[in-house]
Amino acid sequence: MKTHLGRAAAAAAACAITVSLAACGADEEDGRPGGSDAIKVGLLLPETGTARYEKFDRPLIEKEVRGFTLGKGAVLYANARQDASVQSAQVDAMIAKKVDVLIIDAVDAKAIAPSVKKAKAAGIPVVAYDRLAEGPIDAYASFDNEDVGKVQGKALLDALGPKAGTGRIVMMNGSDTDPNARQFKQGAHAVLDGKVHVGKEYDTVDWKPENAAANMTAAISRLGKSEIAGVYSANDGMAGGIITALKDAGVSPLPPVTGQDAELAGVQRIVAGTQYMTVYKPYGPEAAAAAEMAVALARGERISGIINQVVDSPTSKHVPSFLVTGIAVTRNNVKTTVVYDGVYTVDEICTPKLKAACAEIGLE
């Protein structure tokens, strides 16, 4: 992705210029070339239901770690598949393997705290990734989540236009075990409150599309399909379930539905006109920051030059952080965002069924 190219090369150049031969060349203590760069990074991601983790986050972090360690760093990877207890066991396994640093995207930010404490007790620094894990974390790389909610809320208001004060919207928030979901919701409410009528609001268990679909079906039954002016959906996966429920209920035309993550299916729905928008979050800068922080912490180096904010978690104050802002994607700018940045090609987006819709917006 064009948003983060060059960081690894810059780090390598800086190493060549400013770091001693013991760091960039031969290591006198263990006799290995580049021994001080041969660190082990444990990477724990939360689930596979959302496409981003395997398609973007994992390969980007692995690439950045290789760059910052001159190709000598190893990434030990595990995915918890949306099970907090599995992730806790994975932390134990990483400690047993004596990784030098952990990058953790928590399934449950609160439940992971004891595992973070174990890692710290073993002398392993912890970088919270994408979600602000509780416990004594050393650094945090994510997106400005409250701003993401504001971007979604503003886009929904734009889509509603003069109808914002009529009808009701349904708010489909993410899982209440995810601190990001609370921040998205907070940001959305900051924009929407006082300008729309919220008919029903849900916290969706595990972010699952099927749970969002069930919630949407209940909202339609409660409010009446003609009364739903729009739907705030916190991410694209849930948006897919919501749109299916709306179609199954015979809602036509479909109300504007928001999303997040710029998943391929979500972008295709935007092109088709069934989903109004998504939030494109450039994963490159987030992954690069996490990798750079992790490598620096493993080496015992300062990370003050990497961070751009300081945030508080329920258990840690003044956490050094790097936060990235998101971008609203609608039919008007698919080409200049996710296509331009190389996230998807036109061929990937424009299936035979979408050829005409793609032509309408200049995706040819």
XYZ file of N, CA and C in Angstrom, residues 83-278:
588
model
N -11.931 -16.486 20.505
C -12.041 -17.190 21.784
C -11.005 -16.615 22.752
N -11.480 -15.902 23.770
C -10.571 -15.234 24.710
C -9.723 -16.231 25.488
N -10.296 -17.382 25.838
C -9.532 -18.378 26.590
C -8.421 -18.979 25.730
N -8.694 -19.155 24.445
C -7.662 -19.636 23.520
C -6.530 -18.620 23.433
N -6.896 -17.343 23.368
C -5.858 -16.319 23.275
C -4.993 -16.278 24.528
N -5.586 -16.477 25.682
C -4.803 -16.513 26.925
C -3.789 -17.663 26.896
N -4.240 -18.820 26.381
C -3.333 -19.964 26.253
C -2.227 -19.670 25.245
N -2.555 -18.901 24.214
C -1.548 -18.532 23.215
C -0.484 -17.616 23.809
N -0.892 -16.724 24.708
C 0.097 -15.889 25.396
C 1.044 -16.770 26.208
N 0.477 -17.737 26.933
C 1.318 -18.659 27.710
C 2.320 -19.373 26.808
N 1.847 -19.802 25.627
C 2.731 -20.504 24.690
C 3.845 -19.589 24.195
N 3.515 -18.324 23.938
C 4.528 -17.373 23.483
C 5.569 -17.105 24.577
N 5.102 -17.043 25.827
C 6.039 -16.861 26.946
C 6.977 -18.058 27.031
N 6.411 -19.256 26.861
C 7.225 -20.473 26.916
C 8.256 -20.512 25.786
N 7.904 -19.922 24.649
C 8.829 -19.878 23.509
C 9.842 -18.744 23.631
N 9.710 -17.966 24.701
C 10.652 -16.883 25.009
C 10.737 -15.845 23.892
N 9.565 -15.405 23.453
C 9.568 -14.316 22.488
C 10.136 -13.065 23.164
N 10.632 -12.154 22.355
C 11.235 -10.936 22.887
C 10.215 -9.831 23.111
N 9.080 -9.908 22.411
C 8.036 -8.893 22.519
C 6.749 -9.490 21.982
N 5.620 -8.997 22.470
C 4.311 -9.464 22.015
C 3.526 -8.311 21.399
N 2.862 -8.598 20.274
C 1.858 -7.706 19.702
C 0.523 -8.433 19.841
N -0.408 -7.839 20.591
C -1.668 -8.523 20.884
C -2.858 -7.672 20.462
N -3.689 -8.228 19.594
C -5.003 -7.665 19.296
C -6.000 -8.513 20.077
N -6.483 -7.992 21.187
C -7.242 -8.783 22.149
C -8.631 -9.145 21.658
N -9.027 -10.391 21.879
C -10.415 -10.800 21.662
C -11.307 -10.060 22.644
N -10.886 -10.055 23.901
C -11.600 -9.383 24.978
C -10.570 -8.544 25.734
N -10.708 -7.236 25.629
C -9.686 -6.341 26.180
C -9.509 -6.503 27.680
N -10.582 -6.786 28.394
C -10.492 -6.946 29.846
C -9.950 -8.317 30.219
N -10.418 -9.354 29.530
C -10.023 -10.721 29.873
C -8.539 -10.983 29.628
N -7.927 -10.220 28.730
C -6.522 -10.452 28.406
C -5.583 -9.882 29.463
N -6.076 -9.057 30.375
C -5.208 -8.365 31.338
C -4.308 -9.302 32.147
N -4.823 -10.424 32.703
C -3.922 -11.313 33.450
C -2.789 -11.874 32.588
N -3.068 -12.127 31.324
C -2.034 -12.638 30.426
C -0.984 -11.575 30.143
N -1.424 -10.319 30.014
C -0.469 -9.222 29.826
C 0.443 -9.127 31.047
N -0.137 -9.285 32.232
C 0.665 -9.250 33.458
C 1.698 -10.387 33.475
N 1.299 -11.578 33.014
C 2.233 -12.706 32.948
C 3.402 -12.390 32.025
N 3.083 -11.819 30.879
C 4.141 -11.478 29.931
C 5.103 -10.472 30.538
N 4.549 -9.454 31.176
C 5.396 -8.434 31.799
C 6.272 -9.045 32.891
N 5.706 -9.971 33.673
C 6.476 -10.629 34.724
C 7.627 -11.443 34.138
N 7.437 -11.909 32.906
C 8.488 -12.676 32.229
C 9.463 -11.773 31.490
N 9.281 -10.442 31.625
C 10.182 -9.501 30.983
C 9.904 -9.275 29.513
N 8.669 -9.556 29.088
C 8.307 -9.418 27.677
C 7.435 -8.184 27.500
N 7.887 -7.163 26.768
C 7.050 -5.988 26.516
C 5.834 -6.364 25.673
N 4.752 -5.611 25.838
C 3.507 -5.889 25.126
C 3.031 -4.638 24.394
N 2.784 -4.798 23.091
C 2.183 -3.745 22.270
C 0.728 -4.141 22.011
N -0.205 -3.318 22.473
C -1.619 -3.546 22.166
C -1.866 -3.078 20.737
N -2.488 -3.950 19.947
C -2.694 -3.648 18.534
C -4.180 -3.558 18.220
N -4.567 -2.457 17.631
C -5.922 -2.218 17.145
C -6.956 -2.054 18.255
N -6.861 -2.841 19.328
C -7.747 -2.697 20.482
C -6.894 -2.420 21.716
N -7.362 -1.522 22.542
C -6.599 -1.113 23.719
C -6.779 -2.144 24.827
N -5.886 -3.123 24.863
C -5.944 -4.169 25.875
C -5.694 -3.587 27.261
N -6.307 -4.208 28.259
C -6.045 -3.804 29.635
C -4.821 -4.540 30.160
N -4.336 -4.086 31.311
C -3.110 -4.630 31.850
C -1.943 -3.691 31.561
N -0.744 -4.037 32.026
C 0.411 -3.140 31.914
C 1.053 -3.166 30.526
N 0.340 -2.655 29.522
C 0.884 -2.621 28.166
C 1.922 -1.508 28.036
N 2.828 -1.691 27.091
C 3.919 -0.725 26.903
C 3.621 0.284 25.806
N 2.782 -0.090 24.843
C 2.499 0.795 23.714
C 1.214 0.333 23.037
N 0.693 1.192 22.177
C -0.601 0.932 21.540
C -0.571 1.497 20.127
N -0.946 0.672 19.144
C -1.058 1.120 17.755
C -2.466 0.817 17.272
N -3.150 1.827 16.779
C -4.537 1.619 16.361
C -4.978 2.777 15.483
N -6.291 2.887 15.358
C -6.893 4.019 14.669
C -7.552 4.916 15.698
N -7.812 6.138 15.302
C -8.526 7.065 16.167
C -9.992 6.652 16.134
N -10.342 5.776 17.064
C -11.629 5.086 16.980
C -12.824 6.007 17.170
N -12.711 6.981 18.047
C -13.819 7.917 18.205
C -14.017 8.714 16.918
N -12.922 9.055 16.268
C -13.029 9.772 14.999
C -13.674 8.893 13.932
N -13.380 7.592 13.946
C -14.034 6.670 13.000
C -15.540 6.731 13.164
N -16.010 6.706 14.421
C -17.443 6.813 14.670
C -18.020 8.129 14.167
N -17.249 9.190 14.316
C -17.703 10.495 13.813
C -17.798 10.498 12.288
N -16.821 9.872 11.640
C -16.845 9.767 10.175
C -18.089 9.007 9.725
N -18.394 7.917 10.422
C -19.592 7.132 10.083
C -20.866 7.956 10.303
N -20.933 8.624 11.454
C -22.116 9.411 11.766
C -22.343 10.534 10.782
N -21.267 11.234 10.407
C -21.388 12.334 9.448
C -21.856 11.810 8.094
N -21.305 10.677 7.678
C -21.707 10.109 6.389
C -23.182 9.734 6.391
N -23.654 9.196 7.516
C -25.067 8.837 7.595
C -25.939 10.082 7.520
N -25.541 11.143 8.206
C -26.291 12.408 8.108
C -26.295 12.934 6.679
N -25.165 12.844 6.005
C -25.088 13.291 4.614
C -26.046 12.490 3.741
N -26.111 11.175 3.989
C -26.984 10.319 3.188
C -28.455 10.618 3.463
N -28.791 10.917 4.716
C -30.179 11.193 5.075
C -30.632 12.556 4.565
N -29.736 13.521 4.549
C -30.075 14.859 4.082
C -31.235 15.450 4.861
N -32.214 16.035 4.171
C -33.361 16.654 4.852
C -34.219 15.654 5.631
N -34.037 14.359 5.359
C -34.843 13.336 6.036
C -34.275 12.961 7.402
N -33.169 13.603 7.800
C -32.519 13.237 9.059
C -33.461 13.349 10.247
N -34.379 14.300 10.196
C -35.280 14.490 11.331
C -36.554 13.687 11.260
N -36.733 12.921 10.176
C -37.943 12.108 10.032
C -37.572 10.631 10.089
N -38.519 9.819 10.421
C -38.240 8.397 10.554
C -37.313 8.129 11.726
N -36.786 6.914 11.788
C -35.894 6.526 12.879
C -34.707 5.761 12.313
N -33.595 5.858 13.009
C -32.448 5.058 12.606
C -32.255 3.927 13.613
N -31.602 2.882 13.154
C -31.207 1.768 14.011
C -29.693 1.839 14.160
N -29.220 1.717 15.392
C -27.777 1.720 15.637
C -27.326 0.311 15.992
N -26.430 -0.227 15.156
C -25.901 -1.572 15.360
C -24.429 -1.445 15.729
N -24.175 -1.366 17.026
C -22.804 -1.222 17.521
C -22.109 -2.577 17.551
N -20.801 -2.552 17.765
C -20.042 -3.785 17.865
C -20.161 -4.425 19.235
N -19.310 -5.403 19.490
C -19.358 -6.172 20.729
C -18.996 -5.317 21.938
N -19.740 -5.501 23.024
C -19.452 -4.702 24.220
C -18.197 -5.167 24.951
N -17.558 -6.255 24.486
C -16.272 -6.674 25.050
C -15.100 -5.999 24.352
N -15.393 -5.225 23.319
C -14.361 -4.573 22.518
C -14.358 -3.077 22.826
N -13.264 -2.558 23.414
C -13.241 -1.126 23.735
C -13.354 -0.247 22.499
N -12.904 -0.745 21.345
C -13.057 0.018 20.110
C -14.524 0.277 19.813
N -15.361 -0.744 20.033
C -16.790 -0.604 19.746
C -17.393 0.529 20.571
N -16.965 0.631 21.810
C -17.480 1.709 22.661
C -17.031 3.073 22.141
N -15.821 3.141 21.619
C -15.319 4.409 21.094
C -16.007 4.771 19.774
N -16.232 3.769 18.910
C -16.982 4.034 17.673
C -18.362 4.592 18.015
N -19.012 3.940 18.964
C -20.356 4.344 19.373
C -20.341 5.767 19.934
N -19.353 6.049 20.764
C -19.252 7.382 21.355
C -19.088 8.445 20.273
N -18.221 8.170 19.297
C -18.010 9.120 18.215
C -19.257 9.314 17.370
N -19.948 8.218 17.073
C -21.172 8.307 16.272
C -22.241 9.114 16.994
N -22.407 8.847 18.284
C -23.416 9.591 19.056
C -23.078 11.080 19.118
N -21.783 11.397 19.167
C -21.390 12.804 19.227
C -21.880 13.569 17.999
N -21.993 12.887 16.881
C -22.451 13.516 15.640
C -23.966 13.413 15.464
N -24.526 12.267 15.847
C -25.926 11.976 15.533
C -26.920 12.501 16.565
N -26.516 12.551 17.816
C -27.461 12.933 18.874
C -28.030 14.332 18.626
N -29.339 14.417 18.731
C -30.022 15.682 18.524
C -30.381 15.951 17.075
N -29.862 15.111 16.161
C -30.130 15.318 14.738
C -30.934 14.185 14.113
N -30.984 13.050 14.793
C -31.780 11.909 14.324
C -32.529 11.307 15.506
N -33.526 10.516 15.212
C -34.243 9.761 16.235
C -33.738 8.317 16.188
N -33.179 7.845 17.301
C -32.700 6.463 17.360
C -33.845 5.584 17.821
N -34.329 4.740 16.918
C -35.457 3.875 17.243
C -35.051 2.675 18.075
N -33.945 2.034 17.692
C -33.413 0.887 18.430
C -31.889 0.925 18.353
N -31.263 0.469 19.415
C -29.798 0.409 19.453
C -29.369 -0.911 20.071
N -28.381 -1.541 19.451
C -27.922 -2.856 19.895
C -26.398 -2.879 20.025
N -25.903 -3.616 21.003
C -24.507 -4.026 21.043
C -24.479 -5.458 20.528
N -23.755 -5.702 19.447
C -23.845 -6.966 18.721
C -22.801 -7.952 19.221
N -23.252 -9.073 19.742
C -22.358 -10.072 20.329
C -21.334 -10.544 19.299
N -20.059 -10.420 19.650
C -18.938 -10.913 18.847
C -18.853 -10.307 17.450
N -19.557 -9.216 17.211
C -19.521 -8.567 15.897
C -20.060 -9.464 14.785
N -20.767 -10.510 15.089
C -21.126 -11.500 14.073
C -22.248 -10.994 13.170
N -22.094 -11.158 11.845
C -23.142 -10.727 10.910
C -24.497 -11.356 11.188
N -24.486 -12.623 11.593
C -25.765 -13.289 11.864
C -26.463 -12.692 13.086
N -25.682 -12.232 14.056
C -26.289 -11.582 15.218
C -26.834 -10.207 14.844
N -26.104 -9.501 13.970
C -26.596 -8.208 13.483
C -27.873 -8.393 12.678
N -27.937 -9.459 11.874
C -29.141 -9.739 11.079
C -30.330 -10.011 11.985
N -30.098 -10.784 13.054
C -31.191 -11.075 13.987
C -31.662 -9.810 14.692
N -30.717 -8.964 15.084
C -31.087 -7.697 15.716
C -31.882 -6.816 14.754
N -31.454 -6.802 13.496
C -32.141 -5.972 12.509
C -33.554 -6.474 12.260
N -33.720 -7.771 12.208
C -35.054 -8.339 12.031
C -35.960 -7.940 13.187
N -35.417 -7.964 14.407
C -36.196 -7.549 15.572
C -36.550 -6.071 15.502
N -35.597 -5.245 15.032
C -35.860 -3.799 14.924
C -36.942 -3.511 13.890
N -36.912 -4.225 12.785
C -37.931 -4.039 11.751
C -39.307 -4.393 12.300
N -39.364 -5.502 13.054
C -40.637 -5.932 13.648
C -41.147 -4.899 14.644
N -40.214 -4.309 15.398
C -40.590 -3.357 16.443
C -40.986 -1.992 15.863
N -40.235 -1.529 14.891
C -40.424 -0.168 14.395
C -41.332 -0.086 13.170
N -41.332 -1.145 12.392
C -42.042 -1.102 11.108
C -41.074 -0.731 10.001
N -41.108 -1.470 8.900
C -40.092 -1.285 7.863
C -40.158 0.082 7.194
N -41.308 0.711 7.203
C -41.419 2.026 6.562
C -40.859 3.146 7.430
N -40.563 2.856 8.695
C -40.097 3.883 9.631
C -38.582 3.958 9.734
N -37.858 3.031 9.098
C -36.399 2.985 9.251
C -35.755 3.849 8.180
N -35.223 4.985 8.621
C -34.635 5.949 7.680
C -33.176 5.634 7.359
N -32.484 4.973 8.268
C -31.079 4.660 8.051
C -30.581 3.718 9.123
N -29.416 3.119 8.882
C -28.830 2.182 9.841
C -27.358 2.523 10.047
N -27.012 2.774 11.302
C -25.605 2.893 11.660
C -25.093 1.493 11.960
N -24.232 0.989 11.100
C -23.573 -0.294 11.343
C -22.103 -0.018 11.605
N -21.566 -0.597 12.680
C -20.195 -0.286 13.074
C -19.151 -0.893 12.160
N -19.485 -1.984 11.428
C -18.498 -2.505 10.474
C -19.181 -3.166 9.283
N -18.367 -3.566 8.314
C -18.892 -4.096 7.060
C -19.514 -5.475 7.217
N -18.906 -6.312 8.062
C -19.463 -7.644 8.251
C -20.894 -7.575 8.735
N -21.137 -6.738 9.741
C -22.498 -6.582 10.256
C -23.398 -5.916 9.218
N -22.845 -4.995 8.443
C -23.643 -4.345 7.400
C -24.204 -5.379 6.432
N -23.395 -6.397 6.108
C -23.878 -7.453 5.221
C -25.069 -8.181 5.803
N -24.998 -8.519 7.099
C -26.118 -9.183 7.758
C -27.344 -8.292 7.829
N -27.126 -7.010 8.096
C -28.223 -6.038 8.192
C -28.940 -5.907 6.858
N -28.173 -5.787 5.790
C -28.763 -5.620 4.454
C -29.546 -6.866 4.058
N -29.032 -8.038 4.398
C -29.772 -9.275 4.134
C -31.106 -9.268 4.864
N -31.106 -8.852 6.128
C -32.348 -8.809 6.908
C -33.336 -7.806 6.314
N -32.820 -6.654 5.875
C -33.691 -5.644 5.266
C -34.318 -6.174 3.981
N -33.526 -6.829 3.156
C -34.050 -7.405 1.915
C -35.076 -8.494 2.200
N -34.770 -9.358 3.167
C -35.682 -10.451 3.509
C -37.023 -9.929 4.009
N -36.992 -8.745 4.635
C -38.226 -8.145 5.144
C -38.964 -7.342 4.072
N -38.400 -7.274 2.886
C -39.048 -6.551 1.802
C -38.896 -5.042 1.879
N -37.866 -4.558 2.592
C -37.651 -3.114 2.690
C -37.100 -2.604 1.351
N -37.806 -1.670 0.754
C -37.392 -1.112 -0.529
C -37.944 0.307 -0.675
N -37.115 1.259 -1.061
C -35.674 1.115 -1.280
C -34.944 0.911 0.039
N -33.727 0.381 -0.062
C -32.943 0.157 1.145
C -32.510 1.496 1.743
N -32.553 1.618 3.061
C -32.051 2.847 3.690
C -30.529 2.860 3.640
N -29.901 4.010 3.809
C -28.435 4.053 3.849
C -27.902 3.274 5.054
N -26.884 2.475 4.805
C -26.259 1.643 5.844
C -24.770 1.956 5.854
N -24.217 2.237 7.016
C -22.791 2.525 7.130
C -21.996 1.243 7.324
N -20.674 1.382 7.362
C -19.804 0.238 7.605
C -18.422 0.709 8.009
N -17.490 -0.244 8.045
C -16.105 0.048 8.427
C -15.243 -1.136 8.045
N -14.028 -0.873 7.683
C -12.966 -1.839 7.370
C -12.695 -1.971 5.879
N -13.564 -1.417 5.029
C -13.352 -1.502 3.575
C -13.105 -2.936 3.133
N -13.895 -3.874 3.670
C -13.812 -5.258 3.207
C -14.264 -5.323 1.752
N -13.747 -6.284 1.020
C -14.084 -6.394 -0.400
C -15.593 -6.498 -0.604
N -16.254 -7.331 0.200
C -17.710 -7.474 0.058
C -18.415 -6.159 0.346
N -17.904 -5.400 1.328
C -18.495 -4.107 1.640
C -18.312 -3.116 0.506
N -17.107 -3.071 -0.071
C -16.854 -2.179 -1.202
C -17.745 -2.556 -2.385
N -17.917 -3.844 -2.609
C -18.786 -4.289 -3.707
C -20.240 -3.896 -3.462
N -20.683 -3.963 -2.209
C -22.051 -3.512 -1.912
C -22.184 -2.005 -2.140
N -21.144 -1.261 -1.828
C -21.171 0.188 -2.070
C -21.292 0.455 -3.573
N -20.499 -0.246 -4.366
C -20.584 -0.095 -5.823
C -21.982 -0.447 -6.319
N -22.551 -1.511 -5.752
C -23.880 -1.955 -6.170
C -24.991 -1.032 -5.677
N -24.692 -0.217 -4.658
C -25.680 0.715 -4.128
C -26.502 0.186 -2.977
N -26.141 -0.970 -2.414
C -26.900 -1.517 -1.285
C -26.335 -1.083 0.068
N -25.043 -0.742 0.117
C -24.431 -0.192 1.326
C -23.960 1.212 0.987
N -24.192 2.152 1.893
C -23.886 3.543 1.553
C -22.397 3.856 1.634
N -21.745 3.423 2.717
C -20.345 3.797 2.914
C -19.618 2.790 3.785
N -18.304 2.901 3.783
C -17.457 2.190 4.720
C -16.370 3.164 5.163
